[in-house]
């Protein structure tokens, strides 16, 4: 079985939305009408399929911002939903590597940042493990220009719900329906998880922590090598192989 990734415009998901909702409601507590409204906000979706059957997806948005160091491209990754048996295969990092590579080919001088609103420790930990540096971090202070960009993203996308003092986003309800996302005392032995718990103490109320990393050469190579190693391990097992198909319109601002 071949695990295939397609990145398509949001409008191209119309026929798949009932299936996407079916997958999504297993892991999140959200009204279907609100879920469908997000297709108007998210520009693209990465679709994960096995033999034509949808097994997961993640939402993507790209927008150019004017930072203190010039124009930068910010790519949002969120609303991820992947069936349990297809997790831990670096699907999202591998998708990001491909998207970044394509964007750099079109404009190699424009810095690229990947970011998400971490509702649980899992996306934060994924960012931390897939890159050499992610912000905010227990390893180092957040540089001023990165903090400024975090504040821009938070204010633009979340308005008054964003707290620039903490970098968190206040949510009305907790939409996550995943018991494994609850941080146990033993989980906090992992420094990144402990940091997340301290930085976003109200995550159980649904609050998110804006998490960001630059797609720099060292980060890009580190993530690419990590994905390659994981793919080689998968090929030694009976798990499905992977391929990626990118829609040409994705990297347009």
Short mmCIF file of C-alpha atoms in Angstrom, two decimals:
data_model
loop_
_atom_site.label_atom_id
_atom_site.label_comp_id
_atom_site.label_asym_id
_atom_site.label_seq_id
_atom_site.Cartn_x
_atom_site.Cartn_y
_atom_site.Cartn_z
CA UNK A 1 0.00 0.00 0.00
CA UNK A 2 1.24 3.45 -0.92
CA UNK A 3 0.72 6.43 1.38
CA UNK A 4 0.29 9.47 -0.83
CA UNK A 5 0.28 13.17 0.07
CA UNK A 6 -1.49 15.77 -2.06
CA UNK A 7 -1.49 19.51 -1.36
CA UNK A 8 -4.54 21.14 -2.93
CA UNK A 9 -6.45 24.45 -2.69
CA UNK A 10 -9.24 24.49 -0.12
CA UNK A 11 -11.86 24.73 -2.88
CA UNK A 12 -10.69 21.38 -4.28
CA UNK A 13 -11.72 19.56 -1.09
CA UNK A 14 -15.47 20.02 -1.60
CA UNK A 15 -16.23 16.35 -2.34
CA UNK A 16 -13.98 15.16 0.49
CA UNK A 17 -15.38 17.34 3.25
CA UNK A 18 -17.89 14.78 4.60
CA UNK A 19 -15.04 12.28 4.99
CA UNK A 20 -12.78 14.96 6.48
CA UNK A 21 -15.47 15.80 9.02
CA UNK A 22 -15.89 12.12 9.85
CA UNK A 23 -12.17 11.85 10.63
CA UNK A 24 -11.99 15.17 12.45
CA UNK A 25 -14.82 14.59 14.91
CA UNK A 26 -13.05 11.53 16.27
CA UNK A 27 -10.32 13.70 17.76
CA UNK A 28 -11.91 17.14 18.20
CA UNK A 29 -15.03 18.56 19.82
CA UNK A 30 -16.24 21.12 17.32
CA UNK A 31 -19.56 21.94 15.70
CA UNK A 32 -19.72 20.79 12.08
CA UNK A 33 -20.80 24.24 10.90
CA UNK A 34 -17.70 25.80 12.48
CA UNK A 35 -15.52 23.08 10.97
CA UNK A 36 -16.88 23.82 7.51
CA UNK A 37 -16.35 27.57 7.98
CA UNK A 38 -12.63 26.94 8.30
CA UNK A 39 -12.43 25.93 4.67
CA UNK A 40 -13.07 29.60 3.88
CA UNK A 41 -10.10 30.64 6.01
CA UNK A 42 -7.55 27.94 5.25
CA UNK A 43 -6.08 28.30 1.77
CA UNK A 44 -4.76 24.78 1.23
CA UNK A 45 -4.96 21.26 2.63
CA UNK A 46 -2.44 18.44 2.67
CA UNK A 47 -4.41 15.25 2.08
CA UNK A 48 -2.97 11.90 3.20
CA UNK A 49 -4.38 8.94 1.27
CA UNK A 50 -3.86 5.19 1.05
CA UNK A 51 -5.10 3.63 -2.20
CA UNK A 52 -7.39 6.61 -2.74
CA UNK A 53 -8.84 6.47 0.78
CA UNK A 54 -8.40 9.59 2.93
CA UNK A 55 -6.61 8.74 6.19
CA UNK A 56 -5.73 12.25 7.35
CA UNK A 57 -5.24 15.90 6.51
CA UNK A 58 -3.74 19.14 7.72
CA UNK A 59 -4.71 22.73 6.95
CA UNK A 60 -2.26 25.24 5.50
CA UNK A 61 -2.18 28.99 5.07
CA UNK A 62 0.54 31.14 3.55
CA UNK A 63 0.88 34.90 3.88
CA UNK A 64 3.66 37.40 3.42
CA UNK A 65 4.41 39.70 6.36
CA UNK A 66 6.62 42.77 6.62
CA UNK A 67 8.97 41.94 9.50
CA UNK A 68 11.65 44.04 11.16
CA UNK A 69 14.10 42.37 8.77
CA UNK A 70 12.09 42.72 5.58
CA UNK A 71 9.44 40.61 3.88
CA UNK A 72 8.99 37.04 5.09
CA UNK A 73 6.65 34.22 4.10
CA UNK A 74 4.76 32.64 6.99
CA UNK A 75 3.17 29.22 6.46
CA UNK A 76 0.59 28.07 9.01
CA UNK A 77 0.15 24.38 9.78
CA UNK A 78 -2.90 23.34 11.77
CA UNK A 79 -6.20 21.50 12.13
CA UNK A 80 -4.23 18.28 11.67
CA UNK A 81 -6.08 14.99 11.83
CA UNK A 82 -4.42 11.66 11.01
CA UNK A 83 -5.72 8.19 11.83
CA UNK A 84 -3.80 6.63 14.69
CA UNK A 85 -2.24 3.84 12.60
CA UNK A 86 -0.70 6.36 10.19
CA UNK A 87 0.88 8.65 12.79
CA UNK A 88 4.56 8.85 13.76
CA UNK A 89 5.70 8.70 10.14
CA UNK A 90 6.83 12.32 9.76
CA UNK A 91 3.97 13.02 7.36
CA UNK A 92 3.63 16.67 8.33
CA UNK A 93 7.41 17.40 8.54
CA UNK A 94 7.91 15.73 5.16
CA UNK A 95 5.12 17.82 3.68
CA UNK A 96 6.71 20.97 5.12
CA UNK A 97 10.12 20.09 3.67
CA UNK A 98 8.59 19.74 0.22
CA UNK A 99 6.64 22.98 0.49
CA UNK A 100 9.65 24.93 1.70
CA UNK A 101 11.84 23.53 -1.07
CA UNK A 102 9.29 24.62 -3.66
CA UNK A 103 8.92 28.10 -2.18
CA UNK A 104 12.69 28.61 -2.06
CA UNK A 105 12.99 27.65 -5.71
CA UNK A 106 10.51 30.40 -6.58
CA UNK A 107 12.01 33.05 -4.31
CA UNK A 108 15.33 31.98 -2.72
CA UNK A 109 15.93 35.34 -1.03
CA UNK A 110 12.69 35.51 0.97
CA UNK A 111 12.91 33.97 4.46
CA UNK A 112 10.25 31.37 5.26
CA UNK A 113 8.74 30.66 8.66
CA UNK A 114 6.53 27.74 9.67
CA UNK A 115 4.16 28.25 12.57
CA UNK A 116 1.22 26.75 14.41
CA UNK A 117 -1.08 27.39 17.34
CA UNK A 118 -0.15 24.50 19.64
CA UNK A 119 -3.34 23.49 21.47
CA UNK A 120 -1.48 20.60 23.14
CA UNK A 121 2.12 19.67 23.75
CA UNK A 122 2.14 17.35 20.73
CA UNK A 123 2.57 19.90 17.92
CA UNK A 124 5.01 21.84 20.06
CA UNK A 125 7.06 18.71 20.67
CA UNK A 126 6.90 17.81 16.97
CA UNK A 127 8.29 21.23 16.04
CA UNK A 128 11.03 20.91 18.66
CA UNK A 129 12.12 17.47 17.51
CA UNK A 130 11.96 18.18 13.78
CA UNK A 131 14.13 21.32 13.91
CA UNK A 132 17.38 22.51 15.45
CA UNK A 133 15.58 25.46 16.97
CA UNK A 134 11.94 26.36 17.58
CA UNK A 135 10.53 29.31 19.51
CA UNK A 136 9.64 29.79 22.25
CA UNK A 137 12.13 27.33 23.73
CA UNK A 138 13.60 26.15 27.01
CA UNK A 139 17.00 26.05 25.29
CA UNK A 140 17.38 29.73 24.44
CA UNK A 141 15.66 33.09 24.67
CA UNK A 142 13.43 34.15 21.79
CA UNK A 143 15.25 36.71 19.59
CA UNK A 144 13.61 40.11 19.39
CA UNK A 145 12.79 39.85 15.67
CA UNK A 146 11.18 36.42 16.21
CA UNK A 147 9.10 37.70 19.11
CA UNK A 148 8.00 40.62 16.97
CA UNK A 149 6.88 38.19 14.25
CA UNK A 150 5.01 36.05 16.79
CA UNK A 151 3.19 39.18 17.95
CA UNK A 152 2.33 40.06 14.35
CA UNK A 153 0.90 36.62 13.68
CA UNK A 154 -1.03 36.54 16.93
CA UNK A 155 -2.53 39.98 16.43
CA UNK A 156 -3.38 39.44 12.75
CA UNK A 157 -5.03 36.05 13.12
CA UNK A 158 -6.44 36.16 16.67
CA UNK A 159 -6.87 39.82 17.59
CA UNK A 160 -7.72 40.42 21.24
CA UNK A 161 -7.62 36.69 21.98
CA UNK A 162 -3.83 36.82 21.60
CA UNK A 163 -1.75 37.71 24.67
CA UNK A 164 1.59 39.19 23.55
CA UNK A 165 2.94 38.88 27.08
CA UNK A 166 2.66 35.08 27.07
CA UNK A 167 2.43 34.28 23.36
CA UNK A 168 -0.76 32.34 24.01
CA UNK A 169 -4.18 32.46 22.37
CA UNK A 170 -7.27 32.28 24.57
CA UNK A 171 -9.98 29.97 23.27
CA UNK A 172 -13.64 29.86 24.28
CA UNK A 173 -13.67 26.07 24.62
CA UNK A 174 -11.27 23.16 24.51
CA UNK A 175 -11.90 21.44 21.16
CA UNK A 176 -9.30 18.69 21.62
CA UNK A 177 -10.79 15.27 22.35
CA UNK A 178 -7.62 13.26 22.86
CA UNK A 179 -6.83 11.86 26.33
CA UNK A 180 -3.22 11.22 25.29
CA UNK A 181 -2.73 14.99 24.91
CA UNK A 182 -3.16 15.52 28.66
CA UNK A 183 0.22 16.09 30.27
CA UNK A 184 0.96 13.57 33.03
CA UNK A 185 3.55 14.23 35.77
CA UNK A 186 5.97 11.75 34.17
CA UNK A 187 5.63 13.50 30.80
CA UNK A 188 7.22 16.60 32.27
CA UNK A 189 10.53 14.80 32.53
CA UNK A 190 10.85 15.72 28.86
CA UNK A 191 12.19 19.34 28.94
CA UNK A 192 10.17 20.46 25.91
CA UNK A 193 6.89 19.17 27.40
CA UNK A 194 7.67 20.73 30.77
CA UNK A 195 8.40 24.05 29.06
CA UNK A 196 5.13 23.88 27.13
CA UNK A 197 3.19 23.18 30.34
CA UNK A 198 4.77 26.21 32.03
CA UNK A 199 4.39 28.47 29.01
CA UNK A 200 0.76 27.50 28.35
CA UNK A 201 -0.63 26.45 31.75
CA UNK A 202 -4.25 26.79 30.60
CA UNK A 203 -4.01 24.41 27.65
CA UNK A 204 -6.74 22.22 29.19
CA UNK A 205 -9.08 25.18 28.74
CA UNK A 206 -8.27 25.14 25.04
CA UNK A 207 -5.63 27.86 24.94
CA UNK A 208 -2.90 27.60 22.33
CA UNK A 209 0.77 28.59 22.23
CA UNK A 210 2.05 30.18 19.03
CA UNK A 211 5.03 28.09 17.95
CA UNK A 212 7.37 29.12 15.15
CA UNK A 213 10.54 28.05 13.39
CA UNK A 214 12.47 29.47 10.47
CA UNK A 215 13.01 27.28 7.42
CA UNK A 216 16.71 28.15 7.43
CA UNK A 217 19.31 25.95 5.73
CA UNK A 218 20.32 24.19 8.95
CA UNK A 219 16.72 23.68 10.07
CA UNK A 220 15.71 22.53 6.60
CA UNK A 221 18.56 20.02 6.33
CA UNK A 222 18.02 18.73 9.86
CA UNK A 223 14.34 18.10 9.19
CA UNK A 224 15.00 16.59 5.75
CA UNK A 225 17.58 14.15 7.12
CA UNK A 226 15.27 13.21 9.99
CA UNK A 227 12.42 12.53 7.56
CA UNK A 228 14.71 10.45 5.34
CA UNK A 229 15.89 8.34 8.27
CA UNK A 230 12.32 7.75 9.35
CA UNK A 231 11.29 6.82 5.82
CA UNK A 232 14.14 4.31 5.59
CA UNK A 233 12.98 2.73 8.84
CA UNK A 234 9.43 2.54 7.50
CA UNK A 235 10.61 0.81 4.32
CA UNK A 236 12.10 -1.94 6.47
CA UNK A 237 8.66 -2.55 7.96
CA UNK A 238 5.35 -3.51 6.27
CA UNK A 239 4.03 0.05 6.59
CA UNK A 240 2.90 1.88 3.44
CA UNK A 241 5.48 3.76 1.36
CA UNK A 242 5.00 7.47 0.73
CA UNK A 243 4.86 9.89 -2.18
CA UNK A 244 4.06 13.59 -2.36
CA UNK A 245 2.19 15.50 -5.05
CA UNK A 246 2.16 19.30 -4.73
CA UNK A 247 -0.42 21.53 -6.35
CA UNK A 248 1.47 24.24 -8.23
CA UNK A 249 -0.66 27.05 -6.80
CA UNK A 250 0.29 26.49 -3.17
CA UNK A 251 3.33 28.71 -2.84
CA UNK A 252 1.67 31.81 -4.24
CA UNK A 253 1.28 34.46 -1.46
#
